[in-house]
mmCIF file of C-alpha atoms in Angstrom:
data_model
loop_
_atom_site.group_PDB
_atom_site.id
_atom_site.type_symbol
_atom_site.label_atom_id
_atom_site.label_comp_id
_atom_site.label_asym_id
_atom_site.label_seq_id
_atom_site.Cartn_x
_atom_site.Cartn_y
_atom_site.Cartn_z
ATOM 1 C CA ASP A 1 7.807 -29.064 -52.892
ATOM 2 C CA ILE A 2 6.509 -32.469 -51.863
ATOM 3 C CA GLN A 3 3.186 -32.248 -50.026
ATOM 4 C CA MET A 4 2.587 -34.642 -47.161
ATOM 5 C CA THR A 5 -1.035 -35.327 -46.209
ATOM 6 C CA GLN A 6 -1.930 -37.167 -43.032
ATOM 7 C CA SER A 7 -5.264 -38.705 -42.201
ATOM 8 C CA PRO A 8 -7.129 -38.433 -40.013
ATOM 9 C CA SER A 9 -6.264 -35.024 -38.541
ATOM 10 C CA SER A 10 -7.557 -36.211 -35.192
ATOM 11 C CA LEU A 11 -8.494 -39.538 -33.728
ATOM 12 C CA SER A 12 -10.192 -40.639 -30.514
ATOM 13 C CA ALA A 13 -9.325 -44.033 -29.115
ATOM 14 C CA SER A 14 -9.210 -45.971 -25.871
ATOM 15 C CA VAL A 15 -6.363 -47.562 -23.969
ATOM 16 C CA GLY A 16 -5.772 -50.976 -25.493
ATOM 17 C CA ASP A 17 -7.058 -50.044 -28.949
ATOM 18 C CA ARG A 18 -5.136 -50.472 -32.182
ATOM 19 C CA VAL A 19 -4.901 -47.331 -34.289
ATOM 20 C CA THR A 20 -3.600 -46.553 -37.737
ATOM 21 C CA ILE A 21 -2.456 -43.190 -39.068
ATOM 22 C CA SER A 22 -1.898 -42.642 -42.764
ATOM 23 C CA CYS A 23 0.528 -40.371 -44.565
ATOM 24 C CA ARG A 24 0.465 -39.757 -48.286
ATOM 25 C CA ALA A 25 3.188 -38.045 -50.321
ATOM 26 C CA SER A 26 2.441 -36.023 -53.434
ATOM 27 C CA GLN A 27 5.169 -37.919 -55.311
ATOM 28 C CA ASN A 28 7.218 -41.065 -54.917
ATOM 29 C CA ILE A 29 9.556 -40.753 -51.924
ATOM 30 C CA ILE A 30 10.640 -44.403 -51.997
ATOM 31 C CA ASN A 31 10.963 -45.081 -48.240
ATOM 32 C CA TYR A 32 12.420 -41.762 -47.078
ATOM 33 C CA LEU A 33 9.720 -41.281 -44.482
ATOM 34 C CA ASN A 34 10.078 -40.608 -40.766
ATOM 35 C CA TRP A 35 7.483 -40.520 -37.992
ATOM 36 C CA TYR A 36 7.705 -38.273 -34.931
ATOM 37 C CA GLN A 37 5.680 -38.096 -31.732
ATOM 38 C CA GLN A 38 5.049 -34.822 -29.950
ATOM 39 C CA LYS A 39 3.508 -34.470 -26.515
ATOM 40 C CA PRO A 40 2.044 -31.158 -25.325
ATOM 41 C CA GLY A 41 4.719 -28.614 -24.439
ATOM 42 C CA LYS A 42 7.513 -30.900 -25.531
ATOM 43 C CA ALA A 43 9.801 -31.188 -28.524
ATOM 44 C CA PRO A 44 9.091 -33.946 -31.053
ATOM 45 C CA THR A 45 10.844 -37.280 -30.724
ATOM 46 C CA LEU A 46 11.782 -39.671 -33.514
ATOM 47 C CA LEU A 47 9.792 -42.909 -33.597
ATOM 48 C CA ILE A 48 10.306 -44.536 -36.968
ATOM 49 C CA TYR A 49 12.752 -43.859 -39.797
ATOM 50 C CA ALA A 50 13.039 -45.196 -43.322
ATOM 51 C CA ALA A 51 9.318 -45.952 -43.187
ATOM 52 C CA SER A 52 9.614 -49.038 -41.004
ATOM 53 C CA SER A 53 12.780 -48.966 -38.877
ATOM 54 C CA PHE A 54 12.518 -48.379 -35.140
ATOM 55 C CA GLN A 55 14.446 -45.673 -33.397
ATOM 56 C CA SER A 56 16.281 -47.040 -30.387
ATOM 57 C CA GLY A 57 14.072 -47.262 -27.322
ATOM 58 C CA VAL A 58 10.751 -47.086 -29.156
ATOM 59 C CA PRO A 59 8.282 -49.688 -27.876
ATOM 60 C CA SER A 60 7.495 -52.573 -30.213
ATOM 61 C CA ARG A 61 3.789 -51.692 -30.222
ATOM 62 C CA PHE A 62 4.713 -48.982 -32.744
ATOM 63 C CA SER A 63 5.237 -50.039 -36.349
ATOM 64 C CA GLY A 64 5.574 -48.352 -39.701
ATOM 65 C CA SER A 65 4.972 -49.554 -43.216
ATOM 66 C CA GLY A 66 4.644 -48.383 -46.768
ATOM 67 C CA SER A 67 6.672 -47.238 -49.734
ATOM 68 C CA GLY A 68 6.314 -44.953 -52.697
ATOM 69 C CA THR A 69 3.555 -42.525 -51.784
ATOM 70 C CA ASP A 70 1.523 -44.286 -49.091
ATOM 71 C CA PHE A 71 2.681 -44.918 -45.545
ATOM 72 C CA THR A 72 1.136 -46.035 -42.288
ATOM 73 C CA LEU A 73 1.958 -45.750 -38.614
ATOM 74 C CA THR A 74 0.275 -48.378 -36.464
ATOM 75 C CA ILE A 75 0.109 -48.436 -32.697
ATOM 76 C CA ASN A 76 -0.987 -51.759 -31.219
ATOM 77 C CA SER A 77 -2.591 -51.786 -27.790
ATOM 78 C CA LEU A 78 -2.526 -48.087 -26.943
ATOM 79 C CA HIS A 79 -0.886 -47.090 -23.680
ATOM 80 C CA PRO A 80 -1.852 -43.887 -21.835
ATOM 81 C CA GLU A 81 1.476 -42.276 -22.753
ATOM 82 C CA ASP A 82 0.764 -42.745 -26.480
ATOM 83 C CA PHE A 83 -1.849 -39.997 -26.572
ATOM 84 C CA ALA A 84 0.024 -37.307 -28.459
ATOM 85 C CA THR A 85 0.339 -35.751 -31.908
ATOM 86 C CA TYR A 86 2.096 -37.670 -34.657
ATOM 87 C CA PHE A 87 3.841 -36.183 -37.668
ATOM 88 C CA CYS A 88 5.267 -37.783 -40.779
ATOM 89 C CA GLN A 89 8.187 -36.192 -42.626
ATOM 90 C CA GLN A 90 9.713 -36.914 -46.010
ATOM 91 C CA THR A 91 13.470 -36.663 -46.419
ATOM 92 C CA TYR A 92 13.609 -37.560 -50.094
ATOM 93 C CA ILE A 93 14.265 -34.027 -51.223
ATOM 94 C CA THR A 94 14.554 -30.633 -49.543
ATOM 95 C CA PRO A 95 12.530 -28.972 -48.194
ATOM 96 C CA HIS A 96 11.965 -31.905 -45.881
ATOM 97 C CA THR A 97 8.255 -31.326 -45.470
ATOM 98 C CA PHE A 98 6.079 -32.572 -42.632
ATOM 99 C CA GLY A 99 2.510 -33.739 -42.647
ATOM 100 C CA GLN A 100 0.022 -31.542 -40.807
ATOM 101 C CA GLY A 101 -0.123 -33.898 -37.856
ATOM 102 C CA THR A 102 -2.596 -36.355 -36.346
ATOM 103 C CA LYS A 103 -3.762 -35.684 -32.806
ATOM 104 C CA LEU A 104 -4.520 -38.887 -30.935
ATOM 105 C CA GLU A 105 -6.904 -38.260 -28.062
ATOM 106 C CA ILE A 106 -8.368 -40.396 -25.336
ATOM 107 C CA LYS A 107 -11.975 -41.420 -25.938
ATOM 108 C CA GLU B 1 24.088 -36.975 -23.213
ATOM 109 C CA VAL B 2 23.146 -34.881 -26.219
ATOM 110 C CA GLN B 3 21.901 -31.422 -25.316
ATOM 111 C CA LEU B 4 20.703 -28.646 -27.609
ATOM 112 C CA VAL B 5 19.915 -25.273 -26.075
ATOM 113 C CA GLU B 6 18.344 -22.554 -28.205
ATOM 114 C CA SER B 7 18.383 -18.858 -27.369
ATOM 115 C CA GLY B 8 17.899 -15.486 -29.000
ATOM 116 C CA GLY B 9 14.167 -15.475 -29.478
ATOM 117 C CA GLY B 10 11.926 -12.625 -28.448
ATOM 118 C CA LEU B 11 9.552 -9.986 -29.691
ATOM 119 C CA ALA B 12 10.261 -8.195 -32.958
ATOM 120 C CA GLN B 13 8.347 -5.869 -35.226
ATOM 121 C CA PRO B 14 7.742 -6.723 -38.873
ATOM 122 C CA GLY B 15 10.842 -5.993 -40.916
ATOM 123 C CA GLU B 16 13.209 -6.352 -37.985
ATOM 124 C CA SER B 17 15.903 -8.986 -37.453
ATOM 125 C CA LEU B 18 16.714 -11.594 -34.826
ATOM 126 C CA ARG B 19 19.481 -14.170 -34.525
ATOM 127 C CA LEU B 20 18.853 -17.520 -32.926
ATOM 128 C CA SER B 21 21.650 -19.619 -31.465
ATOM 129 C CA CYS B 22 21.722 -23.306 -30.593
ATOM 130 C CA VAL B 23 24.554 -24.518 -28.372
ATOM 131 C CA ALA B 24 25.230 -28.232 -28.690
ATOM 132 C CA SER B 25 26.941 -30.613 -26.295
ATOM 133 C CA GLY B 26 27.366 -34.338 -25.779
ATOM 134 C CA PHE B 27 28.564 -35.129 -29.309
ATOM 135 C CA THR B 28 31.210 -34.066 -31.831
ATOM 136 C CA PHE B 29 29.311 -31.140 -33.323
ATOM 137 C CA SER B 30 31.336 -30.839 -36.532
ATOM 138 C CA ASN B 31 30.533 -34.444 -37.475
ATOM 139 C CA TYR B 32 26.808 -33.888 -37.814
ATOM 140 C CA ALA B 33 24.424 -31.895 -39.932
ATOM 141 C CA MET B 34 21.884 -29.747 -38.134
ATOM 142 C CA ALA B 35 18.437 -28.403 -38.899
ATOM 143 C CA TRP B 36 15.945 -25.751 -37.833
ATOM 144 C CA VAL B 37 12.243 -26.597 -37.572
ATOM 145 C CA ARG B 38 9.541 -24.206 -36.434
ATOM 146 C CA GLN B 39 6.056 -24.556 -35.022
ATOM 147 C CA ALA B 40 3.550 -21.719 -35.042
ATOM 148 C CA PRO B 41 1.279 -21.578 -31.975
ATOM 149 C CA GLY B 42 -1.183 -24.446 -32.096
ATOM 150 C CA LYS B 43 0.041 -25.556 -35.519
ATOM 151 C CA GLY B 44 2.160 -28.291 -37.047
ATOM 152 C CA LEU B 45 5.857 -28.582 -37.742
ATOM 153 C CA GLU B 46 7.520 -26.666 -40.568
ATOM 154 C CA TRP B 47 11.023 -27.521 -41.751
ATOM 155 C CA VAL B 48 13.002 -24.275 -42.078
ATOM 156 C CA SER B 49 16.629 -24.991 -42.923
ATOM 157 C CA GLY B 50 19.413 -27.553 -42.882
ATOM 158 C CA ILE B 51 23.192 -27.385 -42.919
ATOM 159 C CA SER B 52 25.756 -30.140 -43.318
ATOM 160 C CA GLY B 53 28.495 -30.713 -40.777
ATOM 161 C CA GLY B 54 31.075 -28.780 -42.751
ATOM 162 C CA ALA B 55 28.548 -26.157 -43.883
ATOM 163 C CA ILE B 56 29.053 -27.199 -47.501
ATOM 164 C CA GLY B 57 25.405 -28.087 -48.030
ATOM 165 C CA ILE B 58 22.866 -25.449 -46.988
ATOM 166 C CA TYR B 59 19.143 -25.669 -47.647
ATOM 167 C CA TYR B 60 16.076 -23.516 -46.979
ATOM 168 C CA ALA B 61 12.323 -23.685 -47.127
ATOM 169 C CA ASP B 62 10.819 -21.467 -49.807
ATOM 170 C CA SER B 63 9.075 -19.429 -47.111
ATOM 171 C CA VAL B 64 12.383 -18.203 -45.650
ATOM 172 C CA GLU B 65 14.755 -18.329 -48.638
ATOM 173 C CA GLY B 66 16.450 -14.963 -49.075
ATOM 174 C CA ARG B 67 15.483 -13.727 -45.608
ATOM 175 C CA PHE B 68 17.002 -16.324 -43.259
ATOM 176 C CA THR B 69 20.612 -17.489 -43.166
ATOM 177 C CA VAL B 70 21.784 -20.619 -41.394
ATOM 178 C CA SER B 71 25.390 -20.946 -40.267
ATOM 179 C CA ARG B 72 27.489 -22.788 -37.761
ATOM 180 C CA ASP B 73 30.668 -22.249 -35.773
ATOM 181 C CA ASN B 74 32.120 -25.684 -35.174
ATOM 182 C CA SER B 75 34.764 -24.267 -32.838
ATOM 183 C CA LYS B 76 31.964 -23.039 -30.561
ATOM 184 C CA ASN B 77 29.597 -26.000 -31.065
ATOM 185 C CA THR B 78 26.951 -23.490 -32.078
ATOM 186 C CA LEU B 79 24.323 -23.351 -34.799
ATOM 187 C CA TYR B 80 22.815 -20.029 -35.842
ATOM 188 C CA LEU B 81 19.761 -18.781 -37.680
ATOM 189 C CA GLN B 82 19.915 -15.155 -38.770
ATOM 190 C CA MET B 83 16.364 -14.000 -39.458
ATOM 191 C CA ASN B 84 15.947 -10.779 -41.412
ATOM 192 C CA SER B 85 12.870 -9.013 -42.753
ATOM 193 C CA LEU B 86 10.718 -10.785 -40.206
ATOM 194 C CA ARG B 87 7.028 -11.181 -40.948
ATOM 195 C CA VAL B 88 4.053 -11.804 -38.685
ATOM 196 C CA ASP B 89 3.794 -15.344 -40.050
ATOM 197 C CA ASP B 90 7.334 -16.103 -38.830
ATOM 198 C CA THR B 91 5.908 -16.182 -35.306
ATOM 199 C CA ALA B 92 6.728 -19.634 -33.972
ATOM 200 C CA LEU B 93 8.714 -21.760 -31.592
ATOM 201 C CA TYR B 94 12.005 -22.486 -33.343
ATOM 202 C CA TYR B 95 13.654 -25.831 -32.664
ATOM 203 C CA CYS B 96 17.171 -26.814 -33.562
ATOM 204 C CA ALA B 97 17.697 -30.494 -34.223
ATOM 205 C CA LYS B 98 20.682 -32.795 -34.592
ATOM 206 C CA VAL B 99 20.775 -34.839 -37.781
ATOM 207 C CA ASP B 100 21.979 -38.427 -37.651
ATOM 208 C CA ARG B 101 24.892 -37.960 -40.060
ATOM 209 C CA LEU B 102 27.427 -35.487 -41.484
ATOM 210 C CA PRO B 103 25.956 -34.689 -44.887
ATOM 211 C CA PHE B 104 22.441 -33.387 -45.378
ATOM 212 C CA THR B 105 21.263 -36.200 -47.637
ATOM 213 C CA ARG B 106 18.240 -38.301 -48.370
ATOM 214 C CA GLY B 107 17.083 -40.429 -45.498
ATOM 215 C CA ILE B 108 18.335 -38.259 -42.655
ATOM 216 C CA THR B 109 16.554 -38.211 -39.341
ATOM 217 C CA LEU B 110 16.212 -35.498 -36.717
ATOM 218 C CA GLU B 111 17.319 -37.656 -33.821
ATOM 219 C CA TYR B 112 17.611 -35.035 -31.080
ATOM 220 C CA TRP B 113 15.747 -31.767 -30.615
ATOM 221 C CA GLY B 114 16.173 -28.762 -28.358
ATOM 222 C CA GLN B 115 13.305 -27.283 -26.376
ATOM 223 C CA GLY B 116 12.897 -24.343 -28.715
ATOM 224 C CA SER B 117 13.168 -20.556 -28.732
ATOM 225 C CA LEU B 118 10.030 -18.487 -29.158
ATOM 226 C CA VAL B 119 9.958 -15.770 -31.801
ATOM 227 C CA SER B 120 7.004 -13.375 -31.840
ATOM 228 C CA VAL B 121 6.607 -10.871 -34.652
ATOM 229 C CA SER B 122 3.998 -8.223 -34.132
ATOM 230 C CA SER B 123 3.478 -4.531 -34.661
#
């Protein structure tokens, strides 16, 4: 199975900050990488697919980049509603494994 | 509006069985693959299983292979997960999710999720 490793596991930031979350795959997954956001008590929602494409309705302050084994989710100018947990997921080969998550907290 | 409503969760003892259902509405169910993802209390997401729109392609995580069976009834717009030989570490909130296309291929996304059905396995 492909292992997905996110860093950091948790992150404290302030409204207006720019944050970056990394996701590393244990083998080349080309660009088959999705990012999801999950708020407490809620189901995850899709943010980014194919490493850098926006899901409809996602604010432009979110962006994704990367290919191969290294990927990044960047949030520019944090809004209060962005404090949540973020997961990457590879869909290169089943099982479609997720990273362990990055919890973004308010400083 | 896409809606996914899971049911069938509950308390089970180790070794017992449960069947989860996910009723879909707001889209042509047979035209889309579906997936199950679970989340243990306070933990991350774990992909469990996927099934193509016509149930030709079926996939499982190693942790459930041989114990869980995914199926679908396109005439009832319903996805199922039959869980046998349950273990304590199967305790989780089980989400069903709509895939963005018919086949279960590379590059799929889980574009809509239900609110989950809680499965607790304990003696």
